[in-house]
XYZ file of C-alpha atoms in Angstrom:
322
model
C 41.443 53.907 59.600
C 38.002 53.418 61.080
C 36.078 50.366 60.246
C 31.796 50.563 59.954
C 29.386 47.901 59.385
C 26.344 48.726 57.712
C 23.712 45.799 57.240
C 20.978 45.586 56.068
C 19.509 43.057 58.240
C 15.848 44.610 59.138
C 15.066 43.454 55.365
C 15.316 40.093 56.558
C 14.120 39.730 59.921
C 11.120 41.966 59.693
C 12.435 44.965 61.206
C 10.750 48.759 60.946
C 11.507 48.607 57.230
C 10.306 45.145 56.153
C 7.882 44.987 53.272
C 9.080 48.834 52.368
C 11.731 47.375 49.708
C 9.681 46.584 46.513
C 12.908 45.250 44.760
C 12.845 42.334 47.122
C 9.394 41.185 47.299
C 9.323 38.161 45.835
C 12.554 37.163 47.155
C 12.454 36.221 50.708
C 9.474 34.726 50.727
C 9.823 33.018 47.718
C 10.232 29.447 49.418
C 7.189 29.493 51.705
C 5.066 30.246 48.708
C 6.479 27.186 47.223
C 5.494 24.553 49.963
C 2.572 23.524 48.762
C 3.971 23.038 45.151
C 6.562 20.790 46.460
C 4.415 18.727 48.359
C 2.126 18.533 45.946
C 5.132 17.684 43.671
C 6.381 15.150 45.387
C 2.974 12.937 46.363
C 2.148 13.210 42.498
C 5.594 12.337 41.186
C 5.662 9.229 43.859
C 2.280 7.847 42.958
C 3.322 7.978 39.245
C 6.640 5.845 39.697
C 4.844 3.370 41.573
C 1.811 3.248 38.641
C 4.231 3.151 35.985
C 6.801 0.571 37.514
C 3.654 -1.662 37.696
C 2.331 -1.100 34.425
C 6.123 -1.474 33.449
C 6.115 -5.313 34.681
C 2.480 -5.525 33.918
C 3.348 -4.851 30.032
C 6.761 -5.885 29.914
C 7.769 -2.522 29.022
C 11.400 -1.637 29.377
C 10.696 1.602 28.149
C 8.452 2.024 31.298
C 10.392 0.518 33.677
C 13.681 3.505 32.586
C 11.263 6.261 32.657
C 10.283 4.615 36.467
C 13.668 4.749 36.808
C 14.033 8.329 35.493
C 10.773 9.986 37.373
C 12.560 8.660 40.762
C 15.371 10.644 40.046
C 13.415 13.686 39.028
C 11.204 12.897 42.717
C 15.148 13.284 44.378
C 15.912 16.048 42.285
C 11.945 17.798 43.748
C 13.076 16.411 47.656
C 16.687 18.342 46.870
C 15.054 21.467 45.777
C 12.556 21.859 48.655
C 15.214 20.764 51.500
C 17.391 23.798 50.509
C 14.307 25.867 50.104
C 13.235 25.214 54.113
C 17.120 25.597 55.046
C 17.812 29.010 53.297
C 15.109 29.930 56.043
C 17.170 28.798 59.750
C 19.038 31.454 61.410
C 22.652 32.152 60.980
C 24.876 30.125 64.304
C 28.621 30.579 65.620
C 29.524 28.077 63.050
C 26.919 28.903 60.231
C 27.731 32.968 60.503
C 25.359 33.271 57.307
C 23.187 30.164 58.435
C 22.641 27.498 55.631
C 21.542 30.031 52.605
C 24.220 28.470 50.108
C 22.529 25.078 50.494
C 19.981 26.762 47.627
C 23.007 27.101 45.564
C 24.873 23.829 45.925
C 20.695 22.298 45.276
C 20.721 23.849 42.216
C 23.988 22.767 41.178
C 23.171 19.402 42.215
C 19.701 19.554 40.400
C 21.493 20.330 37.126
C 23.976 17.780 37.145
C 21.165 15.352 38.344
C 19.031 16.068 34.906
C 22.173 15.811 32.811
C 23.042 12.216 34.285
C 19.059 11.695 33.271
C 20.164 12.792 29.888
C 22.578 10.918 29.389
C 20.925 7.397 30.667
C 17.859 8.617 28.019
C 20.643 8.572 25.411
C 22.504 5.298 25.898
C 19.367 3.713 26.082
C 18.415 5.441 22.610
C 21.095 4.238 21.189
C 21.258 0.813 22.341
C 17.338 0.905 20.915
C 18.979 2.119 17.474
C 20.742 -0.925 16.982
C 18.063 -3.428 18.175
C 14.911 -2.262 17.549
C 12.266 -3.625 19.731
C 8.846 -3.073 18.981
C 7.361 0.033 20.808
C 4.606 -0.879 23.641
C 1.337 -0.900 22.704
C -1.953 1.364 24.343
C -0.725 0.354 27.928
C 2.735 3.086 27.171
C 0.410 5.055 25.294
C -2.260 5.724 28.350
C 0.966 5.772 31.188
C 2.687 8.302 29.263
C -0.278 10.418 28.983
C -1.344 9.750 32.281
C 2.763 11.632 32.791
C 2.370 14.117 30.672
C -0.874 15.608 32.548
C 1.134 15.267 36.180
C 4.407 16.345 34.942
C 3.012 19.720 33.678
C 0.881 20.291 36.297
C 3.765 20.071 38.235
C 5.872 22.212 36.800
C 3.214 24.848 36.178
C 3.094 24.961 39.876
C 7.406 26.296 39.768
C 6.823 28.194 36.839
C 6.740 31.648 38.578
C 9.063 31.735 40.841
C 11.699 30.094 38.064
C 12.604 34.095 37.005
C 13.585 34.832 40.139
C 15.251 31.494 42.199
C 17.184 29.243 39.982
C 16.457 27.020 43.215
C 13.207 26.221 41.810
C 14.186 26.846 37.898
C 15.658 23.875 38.747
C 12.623 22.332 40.144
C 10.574 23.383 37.298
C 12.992 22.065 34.695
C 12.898 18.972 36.121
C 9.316 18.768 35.545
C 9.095 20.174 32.248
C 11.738 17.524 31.061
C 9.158 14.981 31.979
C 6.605 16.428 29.919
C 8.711 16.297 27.168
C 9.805 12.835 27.342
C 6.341 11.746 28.367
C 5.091 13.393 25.327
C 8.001 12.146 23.341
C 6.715 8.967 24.274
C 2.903 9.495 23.190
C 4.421 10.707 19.760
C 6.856 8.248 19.155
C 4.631 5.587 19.833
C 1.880 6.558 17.410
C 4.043 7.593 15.075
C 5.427 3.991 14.761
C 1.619 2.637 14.959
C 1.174 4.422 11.843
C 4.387 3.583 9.914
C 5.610 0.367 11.422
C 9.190 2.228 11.655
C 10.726 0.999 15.100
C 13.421 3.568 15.143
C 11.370 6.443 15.492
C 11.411 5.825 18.729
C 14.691 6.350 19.701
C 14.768 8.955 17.353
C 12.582 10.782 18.993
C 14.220 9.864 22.209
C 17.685 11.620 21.612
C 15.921 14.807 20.256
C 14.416 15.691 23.779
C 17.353 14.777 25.174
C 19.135 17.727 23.313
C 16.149 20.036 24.363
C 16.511 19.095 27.799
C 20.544 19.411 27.795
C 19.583 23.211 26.200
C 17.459 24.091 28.616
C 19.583 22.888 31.657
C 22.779 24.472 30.139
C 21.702 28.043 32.117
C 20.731 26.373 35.200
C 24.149 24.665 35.137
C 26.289 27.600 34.114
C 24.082 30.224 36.682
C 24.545 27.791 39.768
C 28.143 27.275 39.175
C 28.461 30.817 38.728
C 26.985 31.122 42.426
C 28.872 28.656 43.633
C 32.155 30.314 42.582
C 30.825 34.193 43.867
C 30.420 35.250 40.614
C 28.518 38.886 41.074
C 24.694 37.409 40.068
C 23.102 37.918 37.078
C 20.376 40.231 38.213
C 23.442 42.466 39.551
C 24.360 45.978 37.405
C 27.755 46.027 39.080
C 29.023 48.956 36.997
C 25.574 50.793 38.194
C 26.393 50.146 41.851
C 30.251 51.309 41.553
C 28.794 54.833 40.131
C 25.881 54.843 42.818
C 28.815 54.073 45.838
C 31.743 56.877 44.252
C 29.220 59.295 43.944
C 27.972 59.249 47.654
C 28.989 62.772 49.981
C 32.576 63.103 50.393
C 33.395 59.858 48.655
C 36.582 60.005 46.607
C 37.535 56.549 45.437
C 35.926 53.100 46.122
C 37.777 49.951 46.232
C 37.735 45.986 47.104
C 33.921 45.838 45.866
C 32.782 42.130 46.289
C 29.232 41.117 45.368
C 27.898 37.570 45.752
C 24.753 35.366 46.225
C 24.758 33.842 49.498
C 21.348 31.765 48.600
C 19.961 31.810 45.103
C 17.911 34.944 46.016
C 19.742 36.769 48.249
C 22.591 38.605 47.810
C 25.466 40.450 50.098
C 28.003 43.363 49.481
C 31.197 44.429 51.119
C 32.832 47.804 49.877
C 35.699 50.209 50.986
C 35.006 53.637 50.856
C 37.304 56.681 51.523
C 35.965 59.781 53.096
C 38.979 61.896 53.351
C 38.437 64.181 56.696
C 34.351 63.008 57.096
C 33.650 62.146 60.272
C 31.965 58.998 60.907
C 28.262 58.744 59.709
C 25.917 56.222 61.118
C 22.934 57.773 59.154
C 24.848 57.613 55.972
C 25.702 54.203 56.166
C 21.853 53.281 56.829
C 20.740 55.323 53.853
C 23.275 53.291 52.024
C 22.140 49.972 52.984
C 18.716 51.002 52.436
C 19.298 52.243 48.804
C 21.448 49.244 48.076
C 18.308 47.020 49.073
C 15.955 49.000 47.388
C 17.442 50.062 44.098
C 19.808 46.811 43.655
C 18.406 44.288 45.699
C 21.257 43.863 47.788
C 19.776 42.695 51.151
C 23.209 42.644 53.457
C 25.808 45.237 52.673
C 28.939 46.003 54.610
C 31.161 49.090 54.349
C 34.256 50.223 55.110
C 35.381 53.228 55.982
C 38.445 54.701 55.305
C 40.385 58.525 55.511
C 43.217 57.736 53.168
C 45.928 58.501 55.240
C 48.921 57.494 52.738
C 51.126 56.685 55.411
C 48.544 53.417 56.236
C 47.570 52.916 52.475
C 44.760 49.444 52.436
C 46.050 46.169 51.702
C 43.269 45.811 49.770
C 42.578 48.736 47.503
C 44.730 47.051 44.585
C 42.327 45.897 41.778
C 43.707 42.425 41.579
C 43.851 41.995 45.286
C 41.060 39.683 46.592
């Protein structure tokens, strides 16, 4: 049984081949792009928790003080986000074999939870609201939440490309957008008991952005604990792959195929493939790992190969043998 490592490693380090794979683009470099944004991000988001916990004591604003309260959160959530997004970039160690690339994942995971806690502090306060009404803050919430509205989407406008392609910075983005919404849940709300006098508009409106916020986080919660747990990535045609690896030269079965994420962008392979009577084939293996990168996105690939000598079968070729 001969064992061969193919990887596709000149994708990442910038090797003869880097910038030739158009599949992966706007992958690697995704987080550098993103610097600015988060910066950006972060100054604005601080600057408007400071303004609006002032304004909060200032008009005596509860309301203002939890969305203070709430924006903090979301600058954590921002400071999360872009930590993982610089550590996806340091080189694998001895210890770190892959470096830190899952940090993007467990960010992301972290993120979602983060906004659903958010959600759920939004609610309890609603509810509290519905069975004491208090009357609604006047212009001052009117101008602050405006004022939020303008920052927040800016903001999120900034993580609004790459959201398709890193769920690291869907995250991000999401974040953002939910403060729009609330922040313009606010604006409407608040004139909307101007006009009427009705007090419990307000939280009304309060727990309906809270359900289009838990929508709208439901994907980014499901897709990061799919990553966490190695589930083959969304963007992945597994099926596709399996045909594309059986029907390689002298192939005649594939087994123990494992595809994961190891960052939110980046994704690895392993495979066993048996070659009955080929002789080894290092320019085979390289076309592989180039084709894998190219056509699947599949930026570090490993194979195995095998001659299928019965009297050795592999442990692993059994389909429910991890």
């Amino acid at each position: 049984m001969h064992d061969h490592h193919s990887h596709a490693h000149d994708h990442d380090h910038g090797g003869p081949n880097h910038g030739s794979h158009g599949h992966d683009h706007g992958h690697t470099h995704a987080p550098r792009d993103f610097n600015r944004a988060f910066a950006v991000g972060v100054a604005l988001n601080t600057g408007f928790v400071v303004i609006e916990a002032a304004y909060g004591f200032v008009a005596n604003s509860l309301a203002l003080l939890a969305d203070a309260g709430h924006n903090l959160g979301d600058v954590l959530g921002l400071l999360l986000a872009w930590g993982a997004a610089a550590l996806v970039k340091r080189r694998p160690t001895a210890r770190h074999t892959y470096g830190l690339k899952r940090s993007s994942i467990l960010a992301s995971l972290a993120n979602a939870i983060l906004l659903l806690v958010a959600v759920g502090m939004i609610v309890m306060e609603a509810v509290q609201r519905l069975s004491r009404p208090e009357p609604v803050a006047e212009i001052t919430v009117l101008w602050v939440a405006i004022v939020g509205i303008v920052i927040n989407t800016a903001t999120a406008l900034m993580f609004m490309r790459g959201g398709k392609n890193d769920i690291n910075i869907r995250g991000a983005f999401l974040h953002m957008a939910a403060d729009a919404a609330v922040s313009l849940g606010v604006v409407i709300a608040a004139l909307a008991v101007m006009a009427t006098g009705w007090l419990w508009l307000d939280p009304v409106v309060s727990i309906a952005i809270a359900i289009v916020i838990t929508l709208g986080t439901w994907s980014l919660l499901t897709g990061s604990l799919n990553l966490a747990l190695d589930a083959v990535p969304d963007t992945i045609d597994r099926p596709a792959i399996e045909t594309y690896l059986a029907s390689l030269p002298d192939v005649t079965e594939v087994h123990d195929l494992h595809i994961w994420g190891m960052s939110t962008t980046e994704v690895a392979l392993t495979a066993h493939l048996v070659r009955p009577g080929a002789p080894l084939d290092d320019g085979l293996l390289g076309r592989v790992a180039r084709e894998l990168a190219d056509r699947f996105g599949i930026v570090h690939s490993t194979i195995q190969i095998e001659s299928g000598d019965p009297n050795h079968p592999c442990q692993l070729a059994p389909a429910e043998v991890v």
